[in-house]
mmCIF file with all atom_site columns, C-alpha atoms in Angstrom:
data_model
loop_
_atom_site.group_PDB
_atom_site.id
_atom_site.type_symbol
_atom_site.label_atom_id
_atom_site.label_alt_id
_atom_site.label_comp_id
_atom_site.label_asym_id
_atom_site.label_entity_id
_atom_site.label_seq_id
_atom_site.pdbx_PDB_ins_code
_atom_site.Cartn_x
_atom_site.Cartn_y
_atom_site.Cartn_z
_atom_site.occupancy
_atom_site.B_iso_or_equiv
_atom_site.pdbx_formal_charge
_atom_site.auth_seq_id
_atom_site.auth_comp_id
_atom_site.auth_asym_id
_atom_site.auth_atom_id
_atom_site.pdbx_PDB_model_num
ATOM 1   C CA . MET G 1 1   ? 76.983  -17.792 8.244  1.00 55.00 ? 1375 MET G CA 1
ATOM 2   C CA . GLY G 1 2   ? 74.725  -15.023 6.854  1.00 61.00 ? 1376 GLY G CA 1
ATOM 3   C CA . GLN G 1 3   ? 73.222  -14.312 10.269 1.00 64.00 ? 1377 GLN G CA 1
ATOM 4   C CA . GLN G 1 4   ? 76.682  -14.138 11.908 1.00 66.00 ? 1378 GLN G CA 1
ATOM 5   C CA . THR G 1 5   ? 77.918  -11.693 9.223  1.00 63.00 ? 1379 THR G CA 1
ATOM 6   C CA . SER G 1 6   ? 74.820  -9.563  9.759  1.00 64.00 ? 1380 SER G CA 1
ATOM 7   C CA . ARG G 1 7   ? 75.461  -9.444  13.548 1.00 65.00 ? 1381 ARG G CA 1
ATOM 8   C CA . ARG G 1 8   ? 79.090  -8.432  12.942 1.00 66.00 ? 1382 ARG G CA 1
ATOM 9   C CA . SER G 1 9   ? 77.997  -5.671  10.590 1.00 65.00 ? 1383 SER G CA 1
ATOM 10  C CA . ILE G 1 10  ? 75.542  -4.350  13.167 1.00 69.00 ? 1384 ILE G CA 1
ATOM 11  C CA . TRP G 1 11  ? 78.175  -4.588  15.907 1.00 54.00 ? 1385 TRP G CA 1
ATOM 12  C CA . TRP G 1 12  ? 80.820  -2.737  13.852 1.00 58.00 ? 1386 TRP G CA 1
ATOM 13  C CA . GLY G 1 13  ? 78.213  -0.194  12.762 1.00 58.00 ? 1387 GLY G CA 1
ATOM 14  C CA . GLY G 1 14  ? 77.384  0.462   16.412 1.00 54.00 ? 1388 GLY G CA 1
ATOM 15  C CA . ILE G 1 15  ? 81.071  0.872   17.282 1.00 63.00 ? 1389 ILE G CA 1
ATOM 16  C CA . ALA G 1 16  ? 81.528  3.316   14.381 1.00 54.00 ? 1390 ALA G CA 1
ATOM 17  C CA . LEU G 1 17  ? 78.480  5.327   15.501 1.00 53.00 ? 1391 LEU G CA 1
ATOM 18  C CA . LEU G 1 18  ? 79.789  5.539   19.085 1.00 55.00 ? 1392 LEU G CA 1
ATOM 19  C CA . ALA G 1 19  ? 83.177  6.683   17.792 1.00 54.00 ? 1393 ALA G CA 1
ATOM 20  C CA . LEU G 1 20  ? 81.571  9.445   15.711 1.00 55.00 ? 1394 LEU G CA 1
ATOM 21  C CA . VAL G 1 21  ? 79.425  10.620  18.634 1.00 51.00 ? 1395 VAL G CA 1
ATOM 22  C CA . GLY G 1 22  ? 82.498  10.631  20.883 1.00 52.00 ? 1396 GLY G CA 1
ATOM 23  C CA . LEU G 1 23  ? 84.516  12.624  18.339 1.00 50.00 ? 1397 LEU G CA 1
ATOM 24  C CA . ALA G 1 24  ? 81.703  15.186  17.976 1.00 47.00 ? 1398 ALA G CA 1
ATOM 25  C CA . THR G 1 25  ? 81.514  15.536  21.764 1.00 45.00 ? 1399 THR G CA 1
ATOM 26  C CA . VAL G 1 26  ? 85.275  16.082  22.054 1.00 44.00 ? 1400 VAL G CA 1
ATOM 27  C CA . ARG G 1 27  ? 85.190  18.704  19.271 1.00 45.00 ? 1401 ARG G CA 1
ATOM 28  C CA . ALA G 1 28  ? 82.255  20.504  20.935 1.00 44.00 ? 1402 ALA G CA 1
ATOM 29  C CA . GLN G 1 29  ? 84.101  20.545  24.264 1.00 49.00 ? 1403 GLN G CA 1
ATOM 30  C CA . ALA G 1 30  ? 87.331  21.718  22.604 1.00 57.00 ? 1404 ALA G CA 1
ATOM 31  C CA . GLN G 1 31  ? 85.633  24.785  21.037 1.00 69.00 ? 1405 GLN G CA 1
ATOM 32  C CA . PRO G 1 32  ? 86.630  27.762  23.204 1.00 66.00 ? 1406 PRO G CA 1
ATOM 33  C CA . VAL G 1 33  ? 83.672  29.614  24.673 1.00 91.00 ? 1407 VAL G CA 1
ATOM 34  C CA . LEU G 1 34  ? 83.741  32.966  26.427 1.00 96.00 ? 1408 LEU G CA 1
ATOM 35  C CA . THR G 1 35  ? 80.813  34.369  28.393 1.00 97.00 ? 1409 THR G CA 1
ATOM 36  C CA . VAL G 1 36  ? 80.089  37.977  29.298 1.00 98.00 ? 1410 VAL G CA 1
ATOM 37  C CA . SER G 1 37  ? 77.371  38.222  31.951 1.00 97.00 ? 1411 SER G CA 1
ATOM 38  C CA . GLY G 1 38  ? 76.184  39.951  35.111 1.00 97.00 ? 1412 GLY G CA 1
ATOM 39  C CA . GLN G 1 39  ? 74.908  43.517  35.062 1.00 97.00 ? 1413 GLN G CA 1
ATOM 40  C CA . VAL G 1 40  ? 74.651  43.712  31.286 1.00 97.00 ? 1414 VAL G CA 1
ATOM 41  C CA . THR G 1 41  ? 71.611  44.126  29.022 1.00 97.00 ? 1415 THR G CA 1
ATOM 42  C CA . LYS G 1 42  ? 72.750  41.525  26.467 1.00 98.00 ? 1416 LYS G CA 1
ATOM 43  C CA . PRO G 1 43  ? 74.666  38.583  28.001 1.00 97.00 ? 1417 PRO G CA 1
ATOM 44  C CA . LEU G 1 44  ? 77.067  37.037  25.491 1.00 97.00 ? 1418 LEU G CA 1
ATOM 45  C CA . THR G 1 45  ? 78.248  33.506  24.805 1.00 96.00 ? 1419 THR G CA 1
ATOM 46  C CA . LEU G 1 46  ? 80.979  33.790  22.215 1.00 96.00 ? 1420 LEU G CA 1
ATOM 47  C CA . GLN G 1 47  ? 82.718  31.097  20.181 1.00 95.00 ? 1421 GLN G CA 1
ATOM 48  C CA . ALA G 1 48  ? 86.204  31.574  18.730 1.00 92.00 ? 1422 ALA G CA 1
ATOM 49  C CA . ALA G 1 49  ? 84.713  32.546  15.340 1.00 94.00 ? 1423 ALA G CA 1
ATOM 50  C CA . ASP G 1 50  ? 82.618  35.287  16.996 1.00 95.00 ? 1424 ASP G CA 1
ATOM 51  C CA . LEU G 1 51  ? 85.694  36.839  18.578 1.00 94.00 ? 1425 LEU G CA 1
ATOM 52  C CA . LYS G 1 52  ? 87.740  36.509  15.383 1.00 93.00 ? 1426 LYS G CA 1
ATOM 53  C CA . ALA G 1 53  ? 85.025  38.437  13.515 1.00 95.00 ? 1427 ALA G CA 1
ATOM 54  C CA . MET G 1 54  ? 85.138  41.368  15.969 1.00 95.00 ? 1428 MET G CA 1
ATOM 55  C CA . PRO G 1 55  ? 87.399  44.375  15.319 1.00 95.00 ? 1429 PRO G CA 1
ATOM 56  C CA . HIS G 1 56  ? 90.890  43.694  16.642 1.00 96.00 ? 1430 HIS G CA 1
ATOM 57  C CA . SER G 1 57  ? 93.382  46.067  18.223 1.00 95.00 ? 1431 SER G CA 1
ATOM 58  C CA . ASP G 1 58  ? 97.107  45.622  18.734 1.00 96.00 ? 1432 ASP G CA 1
ATOM 59  C CA . VAL G 1 59  ? 99.176  46.584  21.761 1.00 96.00 ? 1433 VAL G CA 1
ATOM 60  C CA . SER G 1 60  ? 102.862 46.248  22.539 1.00 95.00 ? 1434 SER G CA 1
ATOM 61  C CA . ALA G 1 61  ? 103.620 45.234  26.091 1.00 94.00 ? 1435 ALA G CA 1
ATOM 62  C CA . LYS G 1 62  ? 106.455 43.767  28.142 1.00 92.00 ? 1436 LYS G CA 1
ATOM 63  C CA . ASP G 1 63  ? 105.900 40.352  29.673 1.00 88.00 ? 1437 ASP G CA 1
ATOM 64  C CA . LYS G 1 64  ? 107.094 39.332  33.150 1.00 87.00 ? 1438 LYS G CA 1
ATOM 65  C CA . ASP G 1 65  ? 110.601 38.671  31.754 1.00 88.00 ? 1439 ASP G CA 1
ATOM 66  C CA . GLY G 1 66  ? 110.827 42.173  30.265 1.00 89.00 ? 1440 GLY G CA 1
ATOM 67  C CA . ALA G 1 67  ? 110.515 41.032  26.633 1.00 92.00 ? 1441 ALA G CA 1
ATOM 68  C CA . THR G 1 68  ? 108.301 43.209  24.436 1.00 95.00 ? 1442 THR G CA 1
ATOM 69  C CA . HIS G 1 69  ? 105.628 41.426  22.401 1.00 96.00 ? 1443 HIS G CA 1
ATOM 70  C CA . ARG G 1 70  ? 102.864 42.505  20.049 1.00 97.00 ? 1444 ARG G CA 1
ATOM 71  C CA . TYR G 1 71  ? 99.454  41.244  21.195 1.00 97.00 ? 1445 TYR G CA 1
ATOM 72  C CA . SER G 1 72  ? 96.293  41.277  19.087 1.00 97.00 ? 1446 SER G CA 1
ATOM 73  C CA . GLY G 1 73  ? 92.725  40.849  20.235 1.00 97.00 ? 1447 GLY G CA 1
ATOM 74  C CA . VAL G 1 74  ? 89.466  42.544  21.179 1.00 97.00 ? 1448 VAL G CA 1
ATOM 75  C CA . SER G 1 75  ? 89.468  45.382  23.708 1.00 97.00 ? 1449 SER G CA 1
ATOM 76  C CA . LEU G 1 76  ? 87.588  44.578  26.903 1.00 97.00 ? 1450 LEU G CA 1
ATOM 77  C CA . PHE G 1 77  ? 85.734  47.861  26.366 1.00 97.00 ? 1451 PHE G CA 1
ATOM 78  C CA . ASP G 1 78  ? 84.369  46.637  22.993 1.00 97.00 ? 1452 ASP G CA 1
ATOM 79  C CA . LEU G 1 79  ? 83.234  43.329  24.517 1.00 97.00 ? 1453 LEU G CA 1
ATOM 80  C CA . LEU G 1 80  ? 81.500  45.108  27.387 1.00 97.00 ? 1454 LEU G CA 1
ATOM 81  C CA . LYS G 1 81  ? 79.896  47.608  25.021 1.00 97.00 ? 1455 LYS G CA 1
ATOM 82  C CA . GLN G 1 82  ? 78.524  44.771  22.884 1.00 96.00 ? 1456 GLN G CA 1
ATOM 83  C CA . ALA G 1 83  ? 77.068  43.183  26.043 1.00 97.00 ? 1457 ALA G CA 1
ATOM 84  C CA . GLY G 1 84  ? 75.286  46.412  26.980 1.00 97.00 ? 1458 GLY G CA 1
ATOM 85  C CA . THR G 1 85  ? 77.400  47.397  29.968 1.00 96.00 ? 1459 THR G CA 1
ATOM 86  C CA . THR G 1 86  ? 77.025  50.865  31.506 1.00 94.00 ? 1460 THR G CA 1
ATOM 87  C CA . LEU G 1 87  ? 79.859  52.864  29.908 1.00 95.00 ? 1461 LEU G CA 1
ATOM 88  C CA . GLY G 1 88  ? 80.720  56.334  28.620 1.00 93.00 ? 1462 GLY G CA 1
ATOM 89  C CA . GLY G 1 89  ? 78.408  59.131  29.732 1.00 92.00 ? 1463 GLY G CA 1
ATOM 90  C CA . GLU G 1 90  ? 76.350  56.728  31.883 1.00 93.00 ? 1464 GLU G CA 1
ATOM 91  C CA . LEU G 1 91  ? 79.420  55.844  33.944 1.00 92.00 ? 1465 LEU G CA 1
ATOM 92  C CA . ARG G 1 92  ? 78.838  58.174  36.901 1.00 93.00 ? 1466 ARG G CA 1
ATOM 93  C CA . GLY G 1 93  ? 77.308  58.060  40.384 1.00 93.00 ? 1467 GLY G CA 1
ATOM 94  C CA . LYS G 1 94  ? 76.369  54.532  41.468 1.00 93.00 ? 1468 LYS G CA 1
ATOM 95  C CA . ASN G 1 95  ? 77.533  53.158  38.116 1.00 93.00 ? 1469 ASN G CA 1
ATOM 96  C CA . LEU G 1 96  ? 81.095  54.010  39.169 1.00 94.00 ? 1470 LEU G CA 1
ATOM 97  C CA . THR G 1 97  ? 80.859  51.206  41.750 1.00 95.00 ? 1471 THR G CA 1
ATOM 98  C CA . LYS G 1 98  ? 80.611  48.615  38.981 1.00 96.00 ? 1472 LYS G CA 1
ATOM 99  C CA . TYR G 1 99  ? 83.567  46.383  38.238 1.00 97.00 ? 1473 TYR G CA 1
ATOM 100 C CA . VAL G 1 100 ? 84.535  43.518  35.988 1.00 98.00 ? 1474 VAL G CA 1
ATOM 101 C CA . LEU G 1 101 ? 85.522  40.102  37.355 1.00 98.00 ? 1475 LEU G CA 1
ATOM 102 C CA . VAL G 1 102 ? 87.554  38.081  34.845 1.00 98.00 ? 1476 VAL G CA 1
ATOM 103 C CA . LYS G 1 103 ? 87.820  34.341  35.514 1.00 98.00 ? 1477 LYS G CA 1
ATOM 104 C CA . ALA G 1 104 ? 90.293  31.797  34.159 1.00 97.00 ? 1478 ALA G CA 1
ATOM 105 C CA . GLY G 1 105 ? 89.875  28.083  33.569 1.00 95.00 ? 1479 GLY G CA 1
ATOM 106 C CA . ASP G 1 106 ? 92.082  27.280  36.587 1.00 96.00 ? 1480 ASP G CA 1
ATOM 107 C CA . GLY G 1 107 ? 90.004  29.424  38.981 1.00 96.00 ? 1481 GLY G CA 1
ATOM 108 C CA . TYR G 1 108 ? 92.300  32.495  38.962 1.00 97.00 ? 1482 TYR G CA 1
ATOM 109 C CA . GLU G 1 109 ? 90.330  35.752  39.070 1.00 98.00 ? 1483 GLU G CA 1
ATOM 110 C CA . VAL G 1 110 ? 91.169  39.426  38.566 1.00 98.00 ? 1484 VAL G CA 1
ATOM 111 C CA . VAL G 1 111 ? 89.190  42.653  38.955 1.00 98.00 ? 1485 VAL G CA 1
ATOM 112 C CA . PHE G 1 112 ? 89.022  45.835  36.892 1.00 98.00 ? 1486 PHE G CA 1
ATOM 113 C CA . ALA G 1 113 ? 87.013  48.950  37.735 1.00 96.00 ? 1487 ALA G CA 1
ATOM 114 C CA . LEU G 1 114 ? 84.860  49.941  34.758 1.00 96.00 ? 1488 LEU G CA 1
ATOM 115 C CA . PRO G 1 115 ? 86.611  53.337  34.352 1.00 95.00 ? 1489 PRO G CA 1
ATOM 116 C CA . GLU G 1 116 ? 89.921  51.486  33.784 1.00 95.00 ? 1490 GLU G CA 1
ATOM 117 C CA . LEU G 1 117 ? 88.407  49.977  30.633 1.00 96.00 ? 1491 LEU G CA 1
ATOM 118 C CA . ASP G 1 118 ? 86.542  53.006  29.281 1.00 96.00 ? 1492 ASP G CA 1
ATOM 119 C CA . PRO G 1 119 ? 88.384  55.304  26.824 1.00 96.00 ? 1493 PRO G CA 1
ATOM 120 C CA . GLU G 1 120 ? 86.502  58.314  28.275 1.00 96.00 ? 1494 GLU G CA 1
ATOM 121 C CA . PHE G 1 121 ? 88.429  57.696  31.526 1.00 95.00 ? 1495 PHE G CA 1
ATOM 122 C CA . ALA G 1 122 ? 91.626  55.871  30.565 1.00 95.00 ? 1496 ALA G CA 1
ATOM 123 C CA . SER G 1 123 ? 94.118  56.205  27.731 1.00 94.00 ? 1497 SER G CA 1
ATOM 124 C CA . ARG G 1 124 ? 95.361  52.603  27.560 1.00 94.00 ? 1498 ARG G CA 1
ATOM 125 C CA . VAL G 1 125 ? 93.606  49.702  25.861 1.00 95.00 ? 1499 VAL G CA 1
ATOM 126 C CA . ILE G 1 126 ? 93.178  46.586  27.984 1.00 97.00 ? 1500 ILE G CA 1
ATOM 127 C CA . LEU G 1 127 ? 92.997  43.696  25.571 1.00 97.00 ? 1501 LEU G CA 1
ATOM 128 C CA . LEU G 1 128 ? 91.496  40.226  25.449 1.00 98.00 ? 1502 LEU G CA 1
ATOM 129 C CA . ALA G 1 129 ? 94.299  38.852  23.277 1.00 97.00 ? 1503 ALA G CA 1
ATOM 130 C CA . ASP G 1 130 ? 94.018  35.821  21.023 1.00 96.00 ? 1504 ASP G CA 1
ATOM 131 C CA . SER G 1 131 ? 97.485  36.075  19.466 1.00 96.00 ? 1505 SER G CA 1
ATOM 132 C CA . VAL G 1 132 ? 101.017 37.188  20.269 1.00 97.00 ? 1506 VAL G CA 1
ATOM 133 C CA . ASP G 1 133 ? 103.600 38.185  17.671 1.00 97.00 ? 1507 ASP G CA 1
ATOM 134 C CA . GLY G 1 134 ? 101.233 36.998  14.926 1.00 96.00 ? 1508 GLY G CA 1
ATOM 135 C CA . LYS G 1 135 ? 100.732 33.502  16.359 1.00 96.00 ? 1509 LYS G CA 1
ATOM 136 C CA . PRO G 1 136 ? 97.893  31.986  18.443 1.00 95.00 ? 1510 PRO G CA 1
ATOM 137 C CA . LEU G 1 137 ? 98.513  31.958  22.178 1.00 95.00 ? 1511 LEU G CA 1
ATOM 138 C CA . ALA G 1 138 ? 100.149 28.776  23.454 1.00 94.00 ? 1512 ALA G CA 1
ATOM 139 C CA . PRO G 1 139 ? 98.048  26.117  25.191 1.00 92.00 ? 1513 PRO G CA 1
ATOM 140 C CA . GLY G 1 140 ? 97.736  26.933  28.880 1.00 89.00 ? 1514 GLY G CA 1
ATOM 141 C CA . ILE G 1 141 ? 98.055  30.650  28.107 1.00 93.00 ? 1515 ILE G CA 1
ATOM 142 C CA . GLY G 1 142 ? 95.201  30.946  25.610 1.00 93.00 ? 1516 GLY G CA 1
ATOM 143 C CA . PRO G 1 143 ? 93.008  30.742  23.792 1.00 94.00 ? 1517 PRO G CA 1
ATOM 144 C CA . TYR G 1 144 ? 92.355  34.147  25.412 1.00 96.00 ? 1518 TYR G CA 1
ATOM 145 C CA . ARG G 1 145 ? 94.501  36.233  27.724 1.00 97.00 ? 1519 ARG G CA 1
ATOM 146 C CA . VAL G 1 146 ? 93.970  39.677  29.198 1.00 98.00 ? 1520 VAL G CA 1
ATOM 147 C CA . ILE G 1 147 ? 96.885  42.036  28.482 1.00 97.00 ? 1521 ILE G CA 1
ATOM 148 C CA . VAL G 1 148 ? 97.268  45.178  30.612 1.00 96.00 ? 1522 VAL G CA 1
ATOM 149 C CA . PRO G 1 149 ? 99.968  47.392  29.053 1.00 94.00 ? 1523 PRO G CA 1
ATOM 150 C CA . ASP G 1 150 ? 102.185 49.514  31.313 1.00 89.00 ? 1524 ASP G CA 1
ATOM 151 C CA . GLU G 1 151 ? 101.401 47.791  34.605 1.00 91.00 ? 1525 GLU G CA 1
ATOM 152 C CA . LYS G 1 152 ? 104.516 47.305  36.732 1.00 89.00 ? 1526 LYS G CA 1
ATOM 153 C CA . LYS G 1 153 ? 103.537 43.694  37.503 1.00 90.00 ? 1527 LYS G CA 1
ATOM 154 C CA . PRO G 1 154 ? 101.601 41.546  35.032 1.00 92.00 ? 1528 PRO G CA 1
ATOM 155 C CA . ALA G 1 155 ? 99.548  39.916  37.828 1.00 94.00 ? 1529 ALA G CA 1
ATOM 156 C CA . ARG G 1 156 ? 96.291  40.827  36.056 1.00 96.00 ? 1530 ARG G CA 1
ATOM 157 C CA . TRP G 1 157 ? 97.475  39.322  32.753 1.00 96.00 ? 1531 TRP G CA 1
ATOM 158 C CA . ILE G 1 158 ? 95.043  36.480  33.336 1.00 97.00 ? 1532 ILE G CA 1
ATOM 159 C CA . ARG G 1 159 ? 95.490  33.379  31.155 1.00 96.00 ? 1533 ARG G CA 1
ATOM 160 C CA . ASP G 1 160 ? 92.899  30.992  29.726 1.00 96.00 ? 1534 ASP G CA 1
ATOM 161 C CA . VAL G 1 161 ? 90.016  33.468  30.176 1.00 97.00 ? 1535 VAL G CA 1
ATOM 162 C CA . LYS G 1 162 ? 86.627  31.744  30.355 1.00 97.00 ? 1536 LYS G CA 1
ATOM 163 C CA . SER G 1 163 ? 84.259  34.417  31.635 1.00 97.00 ? 1537 SER G CA 1
ATOM 164 C CA . ILE G 1 164 ? 83.825  38.118  32.210 1.00 98.00 ? 1538 ILE G CA 1
ATOM 165 C CA . GLU G 1 165 ? 81.206  39.231  34.726 1.00 98.00 ? 1539 GLU G CA 1
ATOM 166 C CA . VAL G 1 166 ? 80.035  42.772  35.462 1.00 98.00 ? 1540 VAL G CA 1
ATOM 167 C CA . LYS G 1 167 ? 79.141  43.338  39.125 1.00 98.00 ? 1541 LYS G CA 1
ATOM 168 C CA . ALA G 1 168 ? 78.399  46.220  41.481 1.00 95.00 ? 1542 ALA G CA 1
ATOM 169 C CA . ALA G 1 169 ? 80.322  46.791  44.702 1.00 93.00 ? 1543 ALA G CA 1
ATOM 170 C CA . ASN G 1 170 ? 77.181  47.831  46.603 1.00 80.00 ? 1544 ASN G CA 1
#
């Protein structure tokens, strides 16, 4: 009887260990990660806490149904600046051929020219939003979404952003 109890204890201990490892794996996979890479001097891999700690901006913008919402998040310019992207006074000549490719979890991709994102060239803030009207973005839309205020069509309001890559057209 003692040997059988010992085997059961080992068996249940093994099951409990597998369950804990599985739970840790699911939690690690569930943690949103955003990468900023390409022609940058400091590629970034950011967790949700990293983005939450960055300075946030707010923009009001109309969604595809014409309803105005207040979005909060990090400007794409600030993310690119942190990654060491060519911006500001260096954004001239061949550097003007650089662009940003934003990719979503479902494979959708959109492009922005660097001057569109740089306050020395453009007056609007293009945002990597993590909340709308004071609440986290809904599943399937977030955890991150690019918001482009004042565009006639929100086709570049890419949902579920996973990566941002800086490239050159030539």
